[in-house]
PDB file of C-alpha atoms in Angstrom:
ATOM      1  CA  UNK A   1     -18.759   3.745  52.352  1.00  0.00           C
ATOM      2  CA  UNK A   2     -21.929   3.445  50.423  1.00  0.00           C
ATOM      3  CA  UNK A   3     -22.566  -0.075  51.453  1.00  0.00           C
ATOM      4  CA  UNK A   4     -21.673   0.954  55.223  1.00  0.00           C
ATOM      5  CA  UNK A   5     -24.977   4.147  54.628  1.00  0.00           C
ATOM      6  CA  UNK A   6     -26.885   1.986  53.273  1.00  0.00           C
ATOM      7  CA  UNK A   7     -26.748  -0.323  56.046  1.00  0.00           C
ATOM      8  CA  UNK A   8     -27.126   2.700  58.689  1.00  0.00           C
ATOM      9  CA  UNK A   9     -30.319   3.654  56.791  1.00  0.00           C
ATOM     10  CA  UNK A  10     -32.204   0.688  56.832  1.00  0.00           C
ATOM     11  CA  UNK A  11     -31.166   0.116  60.247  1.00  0.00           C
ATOM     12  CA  UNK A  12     -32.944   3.364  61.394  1.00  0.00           C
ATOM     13  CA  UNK A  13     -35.476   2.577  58.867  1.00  0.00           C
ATOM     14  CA  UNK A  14     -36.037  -0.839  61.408  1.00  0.00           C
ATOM     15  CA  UNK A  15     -35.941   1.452  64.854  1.00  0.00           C
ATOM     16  CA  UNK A  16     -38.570   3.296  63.493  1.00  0.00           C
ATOM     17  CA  UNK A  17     -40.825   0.448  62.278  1.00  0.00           C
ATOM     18  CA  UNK A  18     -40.455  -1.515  65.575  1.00  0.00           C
ATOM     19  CA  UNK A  19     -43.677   0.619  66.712  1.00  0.00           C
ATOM     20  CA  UNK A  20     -45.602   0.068  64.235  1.00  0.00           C
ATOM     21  CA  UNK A  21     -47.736  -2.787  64.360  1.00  0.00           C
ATOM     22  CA  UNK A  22     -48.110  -5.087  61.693  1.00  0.00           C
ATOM     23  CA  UNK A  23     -51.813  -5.913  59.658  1.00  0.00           C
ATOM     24  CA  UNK A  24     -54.580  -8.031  61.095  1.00  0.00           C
ATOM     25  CA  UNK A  25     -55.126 -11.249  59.709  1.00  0.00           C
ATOM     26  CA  UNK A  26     -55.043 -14.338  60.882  1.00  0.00           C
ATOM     27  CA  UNK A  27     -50.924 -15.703  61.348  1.00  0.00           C
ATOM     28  CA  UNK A  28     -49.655 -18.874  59.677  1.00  0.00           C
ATOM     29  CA  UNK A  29     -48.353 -20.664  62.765  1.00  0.00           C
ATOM     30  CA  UNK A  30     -45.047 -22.814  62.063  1.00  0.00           C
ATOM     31  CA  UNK A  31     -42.363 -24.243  64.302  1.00  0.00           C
ATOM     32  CA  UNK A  32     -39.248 -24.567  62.229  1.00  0.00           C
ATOM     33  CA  UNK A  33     -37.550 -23.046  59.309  1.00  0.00           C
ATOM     34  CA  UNK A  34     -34.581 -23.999  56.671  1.00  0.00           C
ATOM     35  CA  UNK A  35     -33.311 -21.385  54.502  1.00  0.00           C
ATOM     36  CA  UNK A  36     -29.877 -21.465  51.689  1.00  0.00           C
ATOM     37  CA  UNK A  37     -28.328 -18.204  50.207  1.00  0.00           C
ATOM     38  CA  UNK A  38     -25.971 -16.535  48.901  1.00  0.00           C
ATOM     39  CA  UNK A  39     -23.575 -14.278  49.998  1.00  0.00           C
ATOM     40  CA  UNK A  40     -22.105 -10.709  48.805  1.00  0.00           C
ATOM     41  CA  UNK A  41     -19.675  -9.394  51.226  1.00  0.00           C
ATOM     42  CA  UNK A  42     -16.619  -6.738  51.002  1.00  0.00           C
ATOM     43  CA  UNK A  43     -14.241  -9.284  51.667  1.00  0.00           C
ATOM     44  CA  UNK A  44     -15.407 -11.778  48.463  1.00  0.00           C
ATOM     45  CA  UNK A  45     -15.672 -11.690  45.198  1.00  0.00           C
ATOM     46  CA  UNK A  46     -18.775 -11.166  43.166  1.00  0.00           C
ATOM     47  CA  UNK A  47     -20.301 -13.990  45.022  1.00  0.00           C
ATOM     48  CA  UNK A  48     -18.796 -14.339  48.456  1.00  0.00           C
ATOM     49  CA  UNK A  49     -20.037 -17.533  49.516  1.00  0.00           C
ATOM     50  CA  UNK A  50     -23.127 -19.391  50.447  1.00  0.00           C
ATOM     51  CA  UNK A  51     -25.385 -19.817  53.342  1.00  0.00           C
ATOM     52  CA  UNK A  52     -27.358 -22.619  54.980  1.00  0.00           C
ATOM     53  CA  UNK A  53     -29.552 -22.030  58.545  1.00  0.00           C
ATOM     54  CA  UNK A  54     -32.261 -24.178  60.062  1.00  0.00           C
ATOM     55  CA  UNK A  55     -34.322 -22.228  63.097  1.00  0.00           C
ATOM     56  CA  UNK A  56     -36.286 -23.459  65.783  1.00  0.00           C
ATOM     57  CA  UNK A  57     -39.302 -20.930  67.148  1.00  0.00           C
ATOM     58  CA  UNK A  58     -38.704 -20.686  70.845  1.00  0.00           C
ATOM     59  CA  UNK A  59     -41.772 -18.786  71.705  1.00  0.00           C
ATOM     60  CA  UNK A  60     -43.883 -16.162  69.781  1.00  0.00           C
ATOM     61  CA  UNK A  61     -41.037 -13.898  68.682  1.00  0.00           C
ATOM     62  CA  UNK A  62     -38.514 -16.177  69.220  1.00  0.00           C
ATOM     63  CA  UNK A  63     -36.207 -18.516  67.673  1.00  0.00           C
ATOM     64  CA  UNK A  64     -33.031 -20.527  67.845  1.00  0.00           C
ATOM     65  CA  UNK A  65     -30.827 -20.568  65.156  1.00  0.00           C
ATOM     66  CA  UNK A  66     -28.191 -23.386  63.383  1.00  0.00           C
ATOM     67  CA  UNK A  67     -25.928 -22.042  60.863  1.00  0.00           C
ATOM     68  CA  UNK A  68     -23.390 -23.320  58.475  1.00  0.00           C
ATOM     69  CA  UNK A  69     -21.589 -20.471  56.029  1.00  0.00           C
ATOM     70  CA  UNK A  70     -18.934 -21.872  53.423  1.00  0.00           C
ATOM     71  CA  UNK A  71     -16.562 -18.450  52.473  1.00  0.00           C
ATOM     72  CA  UNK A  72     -13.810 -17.319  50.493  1.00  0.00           C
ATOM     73  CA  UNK A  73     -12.147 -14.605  51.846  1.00  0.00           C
ATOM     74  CA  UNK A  74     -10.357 -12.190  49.641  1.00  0.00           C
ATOM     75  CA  UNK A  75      -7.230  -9.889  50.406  1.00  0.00           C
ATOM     76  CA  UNK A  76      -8.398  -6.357  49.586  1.00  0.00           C
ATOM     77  CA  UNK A  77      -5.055  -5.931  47.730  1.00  0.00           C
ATOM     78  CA  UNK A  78      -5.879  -8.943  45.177  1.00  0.00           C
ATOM     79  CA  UNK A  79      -4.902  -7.415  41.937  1.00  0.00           C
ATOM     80  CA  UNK A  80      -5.738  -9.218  38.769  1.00  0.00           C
ATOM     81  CA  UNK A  81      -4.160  -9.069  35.550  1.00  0.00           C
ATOM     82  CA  UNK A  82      -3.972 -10.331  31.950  1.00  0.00           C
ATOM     83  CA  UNK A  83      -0.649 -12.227  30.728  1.00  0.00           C
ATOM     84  CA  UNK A  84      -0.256 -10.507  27.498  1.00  0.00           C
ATOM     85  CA  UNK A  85       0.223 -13.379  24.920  1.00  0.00           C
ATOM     86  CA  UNK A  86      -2.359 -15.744  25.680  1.00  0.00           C
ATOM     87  CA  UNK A  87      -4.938 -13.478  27.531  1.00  0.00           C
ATOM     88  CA  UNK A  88      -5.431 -15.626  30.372  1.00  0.00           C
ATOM     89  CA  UNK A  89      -5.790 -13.609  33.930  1.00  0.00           C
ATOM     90  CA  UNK A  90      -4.532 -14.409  37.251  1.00  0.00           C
ATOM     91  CA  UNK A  91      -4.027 -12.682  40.592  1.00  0.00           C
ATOM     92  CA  UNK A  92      -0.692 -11.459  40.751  1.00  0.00           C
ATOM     93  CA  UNK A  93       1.250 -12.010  44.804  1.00  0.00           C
ATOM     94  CA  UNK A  94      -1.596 -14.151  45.571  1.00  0.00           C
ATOM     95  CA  UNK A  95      -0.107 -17.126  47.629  1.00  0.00           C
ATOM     96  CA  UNK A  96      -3.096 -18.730  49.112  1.00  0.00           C
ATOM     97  CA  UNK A  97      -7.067 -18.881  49.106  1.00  0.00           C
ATOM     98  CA  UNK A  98      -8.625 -18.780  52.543  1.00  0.00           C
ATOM     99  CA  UNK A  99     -11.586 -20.647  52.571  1.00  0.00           C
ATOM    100  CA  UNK A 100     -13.974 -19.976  55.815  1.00  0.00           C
ATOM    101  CA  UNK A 101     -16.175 -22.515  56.994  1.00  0.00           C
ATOM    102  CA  UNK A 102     -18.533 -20.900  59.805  1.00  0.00           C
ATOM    103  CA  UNK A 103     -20.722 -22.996  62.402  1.00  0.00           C
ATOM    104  CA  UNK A 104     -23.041 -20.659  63.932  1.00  0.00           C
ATOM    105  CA  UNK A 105     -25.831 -20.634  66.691  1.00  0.00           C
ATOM    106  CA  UNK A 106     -27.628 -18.144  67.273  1.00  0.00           C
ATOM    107  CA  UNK A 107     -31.055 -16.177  68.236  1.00  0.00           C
ATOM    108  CA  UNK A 108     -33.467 -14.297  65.943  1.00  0.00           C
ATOM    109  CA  UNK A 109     -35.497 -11.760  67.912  1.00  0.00           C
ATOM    110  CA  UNK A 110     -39.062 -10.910  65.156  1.00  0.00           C
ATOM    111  CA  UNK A 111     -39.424  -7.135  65.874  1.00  0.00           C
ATOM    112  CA  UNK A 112     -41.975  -6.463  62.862  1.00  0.00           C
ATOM    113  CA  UNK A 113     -44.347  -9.029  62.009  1.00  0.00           C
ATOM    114  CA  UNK A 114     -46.125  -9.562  58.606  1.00  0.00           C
ATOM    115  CA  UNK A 115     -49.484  -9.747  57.711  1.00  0.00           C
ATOM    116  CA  UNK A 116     -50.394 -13.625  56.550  1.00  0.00           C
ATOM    117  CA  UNK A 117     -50.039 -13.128  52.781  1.00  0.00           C
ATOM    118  CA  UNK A 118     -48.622  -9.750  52.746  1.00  0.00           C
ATOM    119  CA  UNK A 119     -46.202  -6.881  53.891  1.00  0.00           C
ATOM    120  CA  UNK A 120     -42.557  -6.906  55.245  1.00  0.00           C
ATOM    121  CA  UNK A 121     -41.369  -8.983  58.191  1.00  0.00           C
ATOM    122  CA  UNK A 122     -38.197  -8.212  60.289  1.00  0.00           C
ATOM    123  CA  UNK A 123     -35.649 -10.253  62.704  1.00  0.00           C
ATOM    124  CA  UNK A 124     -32.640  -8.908  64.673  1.00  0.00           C
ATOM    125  CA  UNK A 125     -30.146 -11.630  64.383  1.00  0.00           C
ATOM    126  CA  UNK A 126     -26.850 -12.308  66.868  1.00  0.00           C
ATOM    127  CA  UNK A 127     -25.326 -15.970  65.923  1.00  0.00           C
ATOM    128  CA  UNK A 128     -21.952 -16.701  66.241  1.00  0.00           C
ATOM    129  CA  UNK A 129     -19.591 -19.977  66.775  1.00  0.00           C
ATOM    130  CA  UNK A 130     -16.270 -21.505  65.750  1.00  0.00           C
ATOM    131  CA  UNK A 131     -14.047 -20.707  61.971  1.00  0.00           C
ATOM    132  CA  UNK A 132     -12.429 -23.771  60.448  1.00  0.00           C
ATOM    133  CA  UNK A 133     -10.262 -21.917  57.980  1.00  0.00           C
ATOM    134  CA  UNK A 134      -8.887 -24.135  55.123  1.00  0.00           C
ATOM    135  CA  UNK A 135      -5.649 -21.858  53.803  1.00  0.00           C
ATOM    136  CA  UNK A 136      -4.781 -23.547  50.189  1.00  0.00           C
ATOM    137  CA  UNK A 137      -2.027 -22.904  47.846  1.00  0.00           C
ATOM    138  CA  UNK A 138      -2.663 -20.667  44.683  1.00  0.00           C
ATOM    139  CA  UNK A 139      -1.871 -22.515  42.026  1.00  0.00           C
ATOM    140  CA  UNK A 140      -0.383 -20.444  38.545  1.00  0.00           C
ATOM    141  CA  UNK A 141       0.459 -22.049  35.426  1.00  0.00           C
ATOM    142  CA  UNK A 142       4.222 -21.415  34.495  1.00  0.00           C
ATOM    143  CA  UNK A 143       5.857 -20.073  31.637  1.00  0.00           C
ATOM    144  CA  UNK A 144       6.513 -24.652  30.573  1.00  0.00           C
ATOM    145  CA  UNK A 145       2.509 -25.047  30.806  1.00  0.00           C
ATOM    146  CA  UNK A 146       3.256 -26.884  34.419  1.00  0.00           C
ATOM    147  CA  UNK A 147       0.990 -25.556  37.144  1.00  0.00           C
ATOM    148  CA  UNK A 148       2.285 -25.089  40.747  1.00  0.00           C
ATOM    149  CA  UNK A 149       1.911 -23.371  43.820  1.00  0.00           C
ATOM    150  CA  UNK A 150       2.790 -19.280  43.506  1.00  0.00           C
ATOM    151  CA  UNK A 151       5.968 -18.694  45.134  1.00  0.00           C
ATOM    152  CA  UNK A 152       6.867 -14.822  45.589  1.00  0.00           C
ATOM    153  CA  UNK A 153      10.732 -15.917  45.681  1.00  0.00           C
ATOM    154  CA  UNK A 154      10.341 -17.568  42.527  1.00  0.00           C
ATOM    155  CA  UNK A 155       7.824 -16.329  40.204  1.00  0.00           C
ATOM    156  CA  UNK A 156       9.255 -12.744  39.720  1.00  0.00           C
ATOM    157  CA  UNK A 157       8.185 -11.268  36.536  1.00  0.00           C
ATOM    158  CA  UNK A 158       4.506 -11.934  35.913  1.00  0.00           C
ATOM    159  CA  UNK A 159       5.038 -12.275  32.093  1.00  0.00           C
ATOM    160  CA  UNK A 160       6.516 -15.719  32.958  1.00  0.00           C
ATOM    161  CA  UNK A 161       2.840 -16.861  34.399  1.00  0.00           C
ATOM    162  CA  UNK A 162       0.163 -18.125  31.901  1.00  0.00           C
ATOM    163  CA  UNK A 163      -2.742 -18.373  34.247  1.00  0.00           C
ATOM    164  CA  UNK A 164      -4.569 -19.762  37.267  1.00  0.00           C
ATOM    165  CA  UNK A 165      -3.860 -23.647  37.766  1.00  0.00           C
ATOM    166  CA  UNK A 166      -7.583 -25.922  38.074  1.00  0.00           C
ATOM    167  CA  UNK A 167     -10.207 -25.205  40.034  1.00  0.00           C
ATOM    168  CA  UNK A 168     -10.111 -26.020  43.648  1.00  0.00           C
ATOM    169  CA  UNK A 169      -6.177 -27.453  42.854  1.00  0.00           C
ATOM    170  CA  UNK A 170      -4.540 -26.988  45.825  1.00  0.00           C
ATOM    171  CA  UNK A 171      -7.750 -27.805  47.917  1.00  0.00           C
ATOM    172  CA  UNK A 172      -5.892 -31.199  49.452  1.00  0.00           C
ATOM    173  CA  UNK A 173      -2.789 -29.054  50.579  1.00  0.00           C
ATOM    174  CA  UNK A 174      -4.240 -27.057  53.008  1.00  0.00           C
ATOM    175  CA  UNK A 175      -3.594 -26.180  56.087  1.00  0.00           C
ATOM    176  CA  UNK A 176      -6.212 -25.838  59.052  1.00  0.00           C
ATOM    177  CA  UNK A 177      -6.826 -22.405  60.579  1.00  0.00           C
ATOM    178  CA  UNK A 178      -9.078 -22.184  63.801  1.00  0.00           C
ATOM    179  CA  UNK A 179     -10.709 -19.230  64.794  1.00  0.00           C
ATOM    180  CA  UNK A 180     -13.921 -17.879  66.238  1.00  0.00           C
ATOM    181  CA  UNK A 181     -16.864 -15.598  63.796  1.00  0.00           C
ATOM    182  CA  UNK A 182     -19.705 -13.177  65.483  1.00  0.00           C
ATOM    183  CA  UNK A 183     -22.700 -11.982  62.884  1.00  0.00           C
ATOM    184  CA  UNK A 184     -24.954  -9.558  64.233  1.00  0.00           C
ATOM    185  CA  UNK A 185     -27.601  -8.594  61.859  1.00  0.00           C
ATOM    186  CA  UNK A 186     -30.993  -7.949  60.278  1.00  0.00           C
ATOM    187  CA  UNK A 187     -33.412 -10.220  58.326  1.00  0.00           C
ATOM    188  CA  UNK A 188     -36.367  -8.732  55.954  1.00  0.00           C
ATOM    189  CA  UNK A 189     -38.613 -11.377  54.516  1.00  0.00           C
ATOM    190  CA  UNK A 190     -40.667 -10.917  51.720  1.00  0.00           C
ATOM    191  CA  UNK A 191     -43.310 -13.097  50.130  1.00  0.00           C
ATOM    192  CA  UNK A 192     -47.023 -13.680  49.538  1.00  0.00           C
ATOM    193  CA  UNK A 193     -47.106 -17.402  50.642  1.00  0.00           C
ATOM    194  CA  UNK A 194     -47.283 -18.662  53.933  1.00  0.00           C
ATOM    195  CA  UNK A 195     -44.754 -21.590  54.017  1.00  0.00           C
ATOM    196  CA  UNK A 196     -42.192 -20.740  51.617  1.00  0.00           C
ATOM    197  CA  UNK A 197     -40.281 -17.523  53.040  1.00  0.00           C
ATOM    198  CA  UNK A 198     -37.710 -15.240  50.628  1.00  0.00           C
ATOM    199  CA  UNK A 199     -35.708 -11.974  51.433  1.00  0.00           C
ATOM    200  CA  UNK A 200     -32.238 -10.450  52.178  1.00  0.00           C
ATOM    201  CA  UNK A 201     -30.161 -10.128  55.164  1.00  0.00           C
ATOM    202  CA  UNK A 202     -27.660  -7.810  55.783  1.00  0.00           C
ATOM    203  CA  UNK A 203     -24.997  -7.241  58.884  1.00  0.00           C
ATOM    204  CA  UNK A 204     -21.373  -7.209  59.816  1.00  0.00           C
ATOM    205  CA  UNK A 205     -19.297  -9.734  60.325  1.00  0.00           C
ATOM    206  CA  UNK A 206     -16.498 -10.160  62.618  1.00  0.00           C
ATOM    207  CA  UNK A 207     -14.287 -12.783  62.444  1.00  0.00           C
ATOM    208  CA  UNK A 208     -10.503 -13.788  64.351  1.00  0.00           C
ATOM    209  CA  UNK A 209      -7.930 -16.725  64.005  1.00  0.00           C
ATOM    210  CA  UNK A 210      -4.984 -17.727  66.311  1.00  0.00           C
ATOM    211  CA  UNK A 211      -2.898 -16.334  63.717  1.00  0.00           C
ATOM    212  CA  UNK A 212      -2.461 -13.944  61.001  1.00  0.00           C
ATOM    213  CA  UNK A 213      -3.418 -15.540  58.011  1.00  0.00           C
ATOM    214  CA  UNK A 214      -0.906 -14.719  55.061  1.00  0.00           C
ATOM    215  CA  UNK A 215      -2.712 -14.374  51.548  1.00  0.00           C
ATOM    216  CA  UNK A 216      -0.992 -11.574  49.443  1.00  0.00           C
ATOM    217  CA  UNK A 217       2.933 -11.596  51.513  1.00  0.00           C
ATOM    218  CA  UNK A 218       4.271  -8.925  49.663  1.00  0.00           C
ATOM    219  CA  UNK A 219       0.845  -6.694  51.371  1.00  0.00           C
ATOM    220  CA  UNK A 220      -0.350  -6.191  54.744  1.00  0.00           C
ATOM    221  CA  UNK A 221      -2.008  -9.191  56.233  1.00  0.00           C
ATOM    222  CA  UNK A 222      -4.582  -9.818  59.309  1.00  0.00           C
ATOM    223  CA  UNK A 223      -5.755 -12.082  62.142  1.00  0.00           C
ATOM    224  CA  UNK A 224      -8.915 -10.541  62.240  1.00  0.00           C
ATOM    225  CA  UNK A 225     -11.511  -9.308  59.239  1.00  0.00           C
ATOM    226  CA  UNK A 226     -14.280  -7.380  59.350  1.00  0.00           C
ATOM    227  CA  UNK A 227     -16.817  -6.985  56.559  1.00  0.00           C
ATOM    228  CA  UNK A 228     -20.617  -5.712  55.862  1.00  0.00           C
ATOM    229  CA  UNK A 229     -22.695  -8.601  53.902  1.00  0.00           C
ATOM    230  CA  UNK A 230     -25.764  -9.151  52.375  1.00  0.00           C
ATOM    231  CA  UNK A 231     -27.327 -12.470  51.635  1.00  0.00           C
ATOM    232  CA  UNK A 232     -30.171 -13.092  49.531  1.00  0.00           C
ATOM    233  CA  UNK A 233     -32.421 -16.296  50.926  1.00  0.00           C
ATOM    234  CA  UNK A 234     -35.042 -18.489  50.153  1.00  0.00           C
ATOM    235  CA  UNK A 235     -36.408 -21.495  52.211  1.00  0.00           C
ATOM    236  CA  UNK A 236     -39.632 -22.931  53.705  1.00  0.00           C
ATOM    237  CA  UNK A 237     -41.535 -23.138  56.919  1.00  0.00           C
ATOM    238  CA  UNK A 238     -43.240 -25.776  58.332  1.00  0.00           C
TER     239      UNK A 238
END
């Protein structure tokens, strides 16, 4: 809730600051920009995923926009625990990661414009595009040291698990998921120099596959998700 007020705030915060007319001095004109980030959203982990967008300027205020976002997408009922010999943590009735890669287009509308070397600049943002989900077996190491896929009609009683299995293990098992992703949101760049650009975005995302997509199946799972997000960016202009 506090992440949904604080988004509601700055928001109105924008809506007020669309009248007000940014600082004389003369404009750094530039045609295209590439900005990476990462991502914090309530349906990741303490880094959600990462962010890559190249725009084209259209007009004055205008610009197109290209976007690739890589994801992992969490089930709110994840629960992780501790086995209590060794120590070692793992997420307990997790059967699968989803992994969301995002292709995006979009438009960035600049409704408060900065000062050359100075003050805050704003964009509204709408992109959207086509989800490839990649849905990949959790791996757990058994109670022999093997590691293999969770199975919730097997592994029973989590004092028989030691662990996670390997990074990424699993990656080459997974299935494809297709689905579409919407992102409407709002940009504030900050930043003294003229062709480097730096700031935060934050929005909703909405995302749907053809299917419901099964990562905790002892819980409730979805088709669609829905979370707020904020990405912190840096890039340059040119």
């Amino acid at each position: 809730m506090r992440f949904h007020k604080a988004f509601l705030l700055i928001f109105l915060f924008t809506l007020v600051g669309y009248t007000v007319q940014a600082q004389d001095s003369e404009d750094y004109e530039y045609t295209s920009e590439f900005v990476w980030g990462v991502n914090k959203n309530t349906n990741g982990g303490l880094i959600g995923g990462f962010v890559l967008k190249k725009s084209i300027r259209l007009n004055e205020n205008q610009f197109q926009t290209f976007g690739l976002e890589l994801m992992n997408v969490k089930h709110p009922k994840e629960a992780r625990i501790s086995n209590p010999l060794n120590g070692n943590s793992f997420i307990w009735g997790k059967e699968n990661y989803l992994y969301s890669i995002r292709l995006q287009y979009g438009r960035e509308q600049v409704i408060f414009k900065k000062a050359s070397f100075q003050g805050l600049q704003i964009h509204a943002i709408l992109a959207g595009g086509p989800t490839i989900g990649l849905l990949a077996p959790y791996y757990i190491q058994n109670s022999q040291g093997v590691n293999e896929p969770f199975d919730p009609e097997k592994h029973v009683d989590f004092n028989s698990i030691l662990g996670t299995g390997n990074i990424l293990q699993g990656i080459g098992e997974s299935e494809v998921k297709f689905g579409l992703n919407l992102k409407p949101a709002l940009s504030f760049e900050f930043g003294a120099f003229k062709s480097n650009v730096s700031g935060i975005e934050l929005g909703l995302m909405f995302e749907g596959f053809t299917e419901e997509i099964i990562l905790v199946p002892n819980a409730s799972n979805k088709q669609f998700f829905t979370s707020f997000f904020v990405t912190l960016f840096y890039g340059r202009r040119r």
